């Protein structure tokens, strides 16, 4: 049985490495925005074409067309050759291609009915977590990872990495840069008959209730939420735009306070993430089969309302 395992470690960076990270992630964000602008322009032209096609013969009508990933990848090669966008050559070509693949997947998901996914939006510099992904050519030796066009970067190795690396993602969080390593490993098929089956019911007051009577209550974030509320009040007193259309520039103290707020959010998310993993690990180790309730879908809800 083939299993994909993910590992995440914090990187040991300096100013030069972080500058490269920001440069690469900025190029990925730029490629996403310029490709999305082309797709939106094409969609707007299709609306005009529909109006024109009503008054011309069928054999002269233009067929609707959206750029695919292959078309966008060809455009990426063209952009690199121009003088204005020559800075894209400094970033690794595969991380830019991966960003175009993400955009192509997001476009297809937006046009799929019933999944509730909205059309992708433009990525803003200060509203987006910096990240980029390598599909290959990365190496791992001990507590070092080799990133093409960047070099060897050390990380805090908290556990051993099993399997062959498939994807390597570098992402910025509130407390620094992290590397996520997706590995592919083949293991033996576990025997499920030796462990009992269990049913799982998700709730609010109790996060998970098992069919055998055990349940897990939510964590108490009162102290962290109190700190978060205080930090947000301090941030509101700093110089920043107060309403839509306000052109007041954000002060440096506002960005510093924003970093403090992001670190508190990161700590809350880490605690919740760790707690959920402990719950899932406890269920997986003690039960061979876990059956989860099927929530009512949007289509089923609309059918009930129509009846």
CSV table of C-alpha atoms in Angstrom, one decimal:
chain,number,residue,atom,x,y,z
A,1,UNK,CA,0.0,0.0,0.0
A,2,UNK,CA,1.4,3.4,-1.0
A,3,UNK,CA,1.1,6.2,1.6
A,4,UNK,CA,1.9,9.9,1.3
A,5,UNK,CA,3.4,11.3,4.5
A,6,UNK,CA,3.9,15.0,5.3
A,7,UNK,CA,6.6,16.5,7.5
A,8,UNK,CA,7.0,20.1,8.5
A,9,UNK,CA,10.1,21.7,10.0
A,10,UNK,CA,11.1,25.2,10.8
A,11,UNK,CA,14.0,26.6,8.7
A,12,UNK,CA,17.2,28.2,10.1
A,13,UNK,CA,17.4,31.3,7.9
A,14,UNK,CA,19.3,34.5,7.6
A,15,UNK,CA,18.7,37.8,5.8
A,16,UNK,CA,20.1,36.6,2.5
A,17,UNK,CA,18.0,33.4,2.4
A,18,UNK,CA,14.8,35.2,3.5
A,19,UNK,CA,15.4,37.8,0.7
A,20,UNK,CA,15.5,34.9,-1.8
A,21,UNK,CA,12.3,33.3,-0.3
A,22,UNK,CA,10.4,36.6,-0.6
A,23,UNK,CA,11.7,37.1,-4.1
A,24,UNK,CA,10.6,33.7,-5.2
A,25,UNK,CA,7.2,33.9,-3.6
A,26,UNK,CA,6.7,37.4,-5.0
A,27,UNK,CA,7.4,36.0,-8.5
A,28,UNK,CA,4.9,33.3,-7.9
A,29,UNK,CA,2.3,35.8,-6.8
A,30,UNK,CA,3.0,38.0,-9.8
A,31,UNK,CA,2.6,35.1,-12.2
A,32,UNK,CA,-0.7,34.1,-10.5
A,33,UNK,CA,-2.1,37.7,-10.9
A,34,UNK,CA,-1.0,38.2,-14.5
A,35,UNK,CA,-2.4,34.8,-15.6
A,36,UNK,CA,-5.7,35.5,-13.7
A,37,UNK,CA,-6.0,38.9,-15.4
A,38,UNK,CA,-5.7,37.2,-18.8
A,39,UNK,CA,-8.4,34.6,-17.9
A,40,UNK,CA,-10.7,37.3,-16.6
A,41,UNK,CA,-10.2,39.4,-19.8
A,42,UNK,CA,-11.0,36.3,-21.9
A,43,UNK,CA,-14.2,35.7,-19.9
A,44,UNK,CA,-15.3,39.3,-20.4
A,45,UNK,CA,-14.7,39.0,-24.2
A,46,UNK,CA,-16.8,35.8,-24.2
A,47,UNK,CA,-19.8,37.9,-22.9
A,48,UNK,CA,-19.4,40.2,-25.9
A,49,UNK,CA,-19.0,37.2,-28.3
A,50,UNK,CA,-22.2,35.7,-27.1
A,51,UNK,CA,-24.1,38.9,-28.0
A,52,UNK,CA,-22.4,39.1,-31.4
A,53,UNK,CA,-23.0,35.3,-32.1
A,54,UNK,CA,-26.7,35.8,-31.9
A,55,UNK,CA,-26.8,37.9,-35.1
A,56,UNK,CA,-24.3,35.9,-37.3
A,57,UNK,CA,-24.5,32.5,-39.0
A,58,UNK,CA,-23.6,29.4,-37.1
A,59,UNK,CA,-20.5,28.5,-39.1
A,60,UNK,CA,-19.0,32.0,-38.3
A,61,UNK,CA,-19.5,31.8,-34.6
A,62,UNK,CA,-16.5,31.8,-32.3
A,63,UNK,CA,-16.2,28.9,-29.9
A,64,UNK,CA,-15.8,29.7,-26.2
A,65,UNK,CA,-12.2,29.2,-25.0
A,66,UNK,CA,-10.3,29.5,-21.8
A,67,UNK,CA,-6.5,29.3,-21.6
A,68,UNK,CA,-5.4,25.9,-20.2
A,69,UNK,CA,-2.3,25.2,-18.1
A,70,UNK,CA,-0.3,24.4,-21.3
A,71,UNK,CA,-1.3,27.8,-22.8
A,72,UNK,CA,-0.3,29.6,-19.7
A,73,UNK,CA,3.0,27.8,-19.5
A,74,UNK,CA,3.8,28.9,-23.0
A,75,UNK,CA,2.9,32.5,-22.0
A,76,UNK,CA,5.3,32.2,-19.1
A,77,UNK,CA,8.1,31.4,-21.5
A,78,UNK,CA,7.2,34.5,-23.5
A,79,UNK,CA,7.0,36.7,-20.4
A,80,UNK,CA,10.5,35.8,-19.4
A,81,UNK,CA,11.9,36.9,-22.8
A,82,UNK,CA,10.5,40.5,-22.4
A,83,UNK,CA,12.5,43.3,-20.8
A,84,UNK,CA,9.8,44.3,-18.4
A,85,UNK,CA,9.3,40.7,-16.9
A,86,UNK,CA,12.9,39.5,-17.2
A,87,UNK,CA,13.1,39.3,-13.4
A,88,UNK,CA,11.0,36.1,-13.6
A,89,UNK,CA,14.2,34.3,-14.8
A,90,UNK,CA,15.7,34.7,-11.4
A,91,UNK,CA,13.1,32.4,-9.9
A,92,UNK,CA,13.1,28.6,-10.5
A,93,UNK,CA,10.9,27.8,-13.5
A,94,UNK,CA,9.2,24.9,-11.9
A,95,UNK,CA,7.8,26.8,-8.9
A,96,UNK,CA,6.2,29.3,-11.3
A,97,UNK,CA,4.8,26.4,-13.3
A,98,UNK,CA,3.4,24.9,-10.1
A,99,UNK,CA,1.6,28.2,-9.4
A,100,UNK,CA,0.0,28.1,-12.8
A,101,UNK,CA,-1.1,24.5,-12.1
A,102,UNK,CA,-2.8,25.7,-8.9
A,103,UNK,CA,-4.5,28.5,-10.8
A,104,UNK,CA,-5.7,26.1,-13.5
A,105,UNK,CA,-7.1,23.7,-10.8
A,106,UNK,CA,-8.8,26.7,-9.0
A,107,UNK,CA,-10.5,27.8,-12.3
A,108,UNK,CA,-11.8,24.3,-13.0
A,109,UNK,CA,-13.1,23.9,-9.5
A,110,UNK,CA,-14.9,27.3,-9.8
A,111,UNK,CA,-16.8,26.1,-12.9
A,112,UNK,CA,-17.7,22.7,-11.3
A,113,UNK,CA,-21.3,22.9,-10.0
A,114,UNK,CA,-22.1,21.9,-6.5
A,115,UNK,CA,-18.7,22.2,-4.8
A,116,UNK,CA,-19.3,25.7,-3.4
A,117,UNK,CA,-15.8,27.0,-4.5
A,118,UNK,CA,-15.7,30.6,-5.6
A,119,UNK,CA,-13.7,32.1,-8.5
A,120,UNK,CA,-10.1,32.7,-7.6
A,121,UNK,CA,-9.0,36.2,-6.6
A,122,UNK,CA,-5.9,38.3,-7.1
A,123,UNK,CA,-3.2,37.8,-4.4
A,124,UNK,CA,-2.2,40.9,-2.5
A,125,UNK,CA,1.3,41.4,-1.1
A,126,UNK,CA,0.3,41.9,2.5
A,127,UNK,CA,-2.8,39.7,2.5
A,128,UNK,CA,-1.2,36.5,1.3
A,129,UNK,CA,1.2,34.0,3.0
A,130,UNK,CA,4.4,33.8,1.0
A,131,UNK,CA,4.9,30.3,-0.3
A,132,UNK,CA,6.3,28.3,-3.3
A,133,UNK,CA,6.5,24.6,-4.2
A,134,UNK,CA,9.2,22.4,-5.8
A,135,UNK,CA,8.0,19.3,-7.6
A,136,UNK,CA,11.5,17.7,-7.9
A,137,UNK,CA,15.3,18.3,-7.7
A,138,UNK,CA,15.3,18.8,-3.9
A,139,UNK,CA,17.7,16.8,-1.7
A,140,UNK,CA,17.6,16.1,2.0
A,141,UNK,CA,20.8,15.2,4.0
A,142,UNK,CA,20.5,15.1,7.8
A,143,UNK,CA,19.1,18.4,8.9
A,144,UNK,CA,19.7,20.2,5.6
A,145,UNK,CA,17.5,20.6,2.5
A,146,UNK,CA,18.7,21.6,-0.9
A,147,UNK,CA,16.5,24.1,-2.7
A,148,UNK,CA,17.3,24.8,-6.4
A,149,UNK,CA,18.6,28.3,-7.0
A,150,UNK,CA,18.8,28.9,-3.3
A,151,UNK,CA,21.2,26.2,-2.0
A,152,UNK,CA,21.4,24.2,1.2
A,153,UNK,CA,19.3,25.4,4.1
A,154,UNK,CA,19.3,24.0,7.6
A,155,UNK,CA,16.1,23.2,9.6
A,156,UNK,CA,15.2,22.0,13.1
A,157,UNK,CA,14.8,18.3,12.6
A,158,UNK,CA,12.4,17.0,15.2
A,159,UNK,CA,11.8,13.5,13.7
A,160,UNK,CA,13.2,11.2,11.0
A,161,UNK,CA,11.9,11.5,7.4
A,162,UNK,CA,10.7,8.2,5.9
A,163,UNK,CA,10.2,7.7,2.2
A,164,UNK,CA,11.2,9.4,-1.0
A,165,UNK,CA,10.6,13.2,-1.2
A,166,UNK,CA,7.9,14.0,-3.8
A,167,UNK,CA,7.1,17.7,-3.1
A,168,UNK,CA,8.9,20.3,-1.1
A,169,UNK,CA,7.0,23.5,-0.1
A,170,UNK,CA,8.5,26.6,1.6
A,171,UNK,CA,6.0,28.8,3.4
A,172,UNK,CA,6.1,31.8,5.7
A,173,UNK,CA,4.2,31.9,8.9
A,174,UNK,CA,4.0,34.5,11.7
A,175,UNK,CA,7.1,33.1,13.5
A,176,UNK,CA,9.3,32.3,10.5
A,177,UNK,CA,9.8,30.2,7.4
A,178,UNK,CA,8.9,26.5,7.3
A,179,UNK,CA,9.5,23.7,4.9
A,180,UNK,CA,6.9,21.0,4.3
A,181,UNK,CA,8.2,17.7,2.8
A,182,UNK,CA,5.7,15.3,1.1
A,183,UNK,CA,7.1,11.8,0.9
A,184,UNK,CA,5.9,8.6,-0.8
A,185,UNK,CA,6.4,5.4,1.0
A,186,UNK,CA,5.1,1.8,0.6
A,187,UNK,CA,3.9,-0.1,3.6
A,188,UNK,CA,2.2,-3.4,4.3
A,189,UNK,CA,-1.6,-3.5,4.3
A,190,UNK,CA,-2.7,-3.4,8.0
A,191,UNK,CA,-5.1,-6.1,9.3
A,192,UNK,CA,-8.2,-4.3,10.3
A,193,UNK,CA,-10.1,-7.3,11.8
A,194,UNK,CA,-8.0,-7.2,15.0
A,195,UNK,CA,-9.5,-3.9,16.0
A,196,UNK,CA,-13.1,-3.0,16.7
A,197,UNK,CA,-15.1,-0.6,14.5
A,198,UNK,CA,-16.4,2.7,15.9
A,199,UNK,CA,-18.9,5.3,14.8
A,200,UNK,CA,-18.0,9.1,15.0
A,201,UNK,CA,-20.4,11.9,15.6
A,202,UNK,CA,-19.1,15.5,15.2
A,203,UNK,CA,-20.6,18.2,17.5
A,204,UNK,CA,-20.1,21.6,19.0
A,205,UNK,CA,-20.0,21.1,22.8
A,206,UNK,CA,-18.3,17.8,22.2
A,207,UNK,CA,-15.9,17.9,19.2
A,208,UNK,CA,-16.2,14.1,18.7
A,209,UNK,CA,-18.5,11.6,20.3
A,210,UNK,CA,-17.7,7.9,19.7
A,211,UNK,CA,-20.3,5.1,19.6
A,212,UNK,CA,-18.7,3.4,22.6
A,213,UNK,CA,-19.5,6.4,24.8
A,214,UNK,CA,-16.1,8.2,24.8
A,215,UNK,CA,-16.1,11.8,23.8
A,216,UNK,CA,-13.6,14.7,23.4
A,217,UNK,CA,-14.3,18.2,24.6
A,218,UNK,CA,-13.0,21.4,23.0
A,219,UNK,CA,-9.9,23.2,24.2
A,220,UNK,CA,-10.1,26.3,26.4
A,221,UNK,CA,-8.5,29.3,24.6
A,222,UNK,CA,-9.7,31.9,27.2
A,223,UNK,CA,-6.2,33.3,28.0
A,224,UNK,CA,-5.1,33.4,24.4
A,225,UNK,CA,-8.3,35.0,23.2
A,226,UNK,CA,-8.0,37.6,25.9
A,227,UNK,CA,-4.4,38.4,24.8
A,228,UNK,CA,-5.7,38.5,21.2
A,229,UNK,CA,-8.5,41.0,22.0
A,230,UNK,CA,-6.0,43.2,23.8
A,231,UNK,CA,-3.5,43.1,20.9
A,232,UNK,CA,-6.3,44.0,18.4
A,233,UNK,CA,-7.4,47.0,20.5
A,234,UNK,CA,-3.8,48.2,20.5
A,235,UNK,CA,-3.6,47.7,16.7
A,236,UNK,CA,-6.8,49.7,16.2
A,237,UNK,CA,-5.1,52.8,17.7
A,238,UNK,CA,-2.2,52.7,15.2
A,239,UNK,CA,-2.2,54.6,12.0
A,240,UNK,CA,-4.1,52.7,9.3
A,241,UNK,CA,-7.0,53.1,6.9
A,242,UNK,CA,-10.3,53.5,8.8
A,243,UNK,CA,-12.8,53.0,6.0
A,244,UNK,CA,-13.1,51.8,2.4
A,245,UNK,CA,-11.4,54.3,0.1
A,246,UNK,CA,-9.2,55.8,2.9
A,247,UNK,CA,-5.7,56.4,1.5
A,248,UNK,CA,-4.0,56.7,4.9
A,249,UNK,CA,-0.8,54.7,4.9
A,250,UNK,CA,-0.2,52.0,7.5
A,251,UNK,CA,2.5,53.0,10.0
A,252,UNK,CA,5.5,50.7,10.9
A,253,UNK,CA,4.1,50.3,14.4
A,254,UNK,CA,0.8,49.0,12.8
A,255,UNK,CA,2.7,46.3,10.9
A,256,UNK,CA,4.7,45.4,14.1
A,257,UNK,CA,1.5,45.0,16.1
A,258,UNK,CA,0.0,43.0,13.2
A,259,UNK,CA,2.9,40.6,13.6
A,260,UNK,CA,2.1,40.2,17.2
A,261,UNK,CA,-1.5,39.4,16.4
A,262,UNK,CA,-0.5,36.9,13.7
A,263,UNK,CA,1.8,35.1,16.3
A,264,UNK,CA,-1.2,34.7,18.7
A,265,UNK,CA,-3.3,33.4,15.9
A,266,UNK,CA,-0.5,31.0,15.0
A,267,UNK,CA,-0.3,29.7,18.6
A,268,UNK,CA,-4.1,29.1,18.7
A,269,UNK,CA,-4.0,27.3,15.4
A,270,UNK,CA,-1.0,25.1,16.5
A,271,UNK,CA,-2.8,24.1,19.7
A,272,UNK,CA,-6.0,23.2,17.9
A,273,UNK,CA,-4.0,21.4,15.2
A,274,UNK,CA,-2.0,19.4,17.7
A,275,UNK,CA,-5.2,18.5,19.7
A,276,UNK,CA,-7.0,17.3,16.6
A,277,UNK,CA,-4.0,15.1,15.6
A,278,UNK,CA,-3.9,13.5,19.0
A,279,UNK,CA,-7.7,12.7,18.7
A,280,UNK,CA,-7.3,11.2,15.3
A,281,UNK,CA,-4.2,9.2,16.4
A,282,UNK,CA,-6.0,7.8,19.4
A,283,UNK,CA,-8.9,6.7,17.2
A,284,UNK,CA,-6.7,5.2,14.5
A,285,UNK,CA,-4.6,3.2,17.0
A,286,UNK,CA,-7.6,1.6,18.8
A,287,UNK,CA,-10.0,1.1,16.0
A,288,UNK,CA,-9.7,-0.7,12.7
A,289,UNK,CA,-12.7,1.0,11.0
A,290,UNK,CA,-14.1,4.5,11.7
A,291,UNK,CA,-17.5,5.4,10.3
A,292,UNK,CA,-18.3,9.2,10.2
A,293,UNK,CA,-21.8,10.6,9.8
A,294,UNK,CA,-22.7,11.9,6.3
A,295,UNK,CA,-23.8,15.6,6.6
A,296,UNK,CA,-26.7,16.9,4.5
A,297,UNK,CA,-25.4,18.3,1.2
A,298,UNK,CA,-26.6,21.5,-0.4
A,299,UNK,CA,-28.3,19.7,-3.3
A,300,UNK,CA,-30.2,17.5,-0.8
A,301,UNK,CA,-31.2,20.6,1.2
A,302,UNK,CA,-32.5,22.4,-1.9
A,303,UNK,CA,-34.5,19.3,-2.9
A,304,UNK,CA,-36.2,19.2,0.5
A,305,UNK,CA,-36.9,23.0,0.3
A,306,UNK,CA,-38.5,22.5,-3.1
A,307,UNK,CA,-40.8,19.8,-1.8
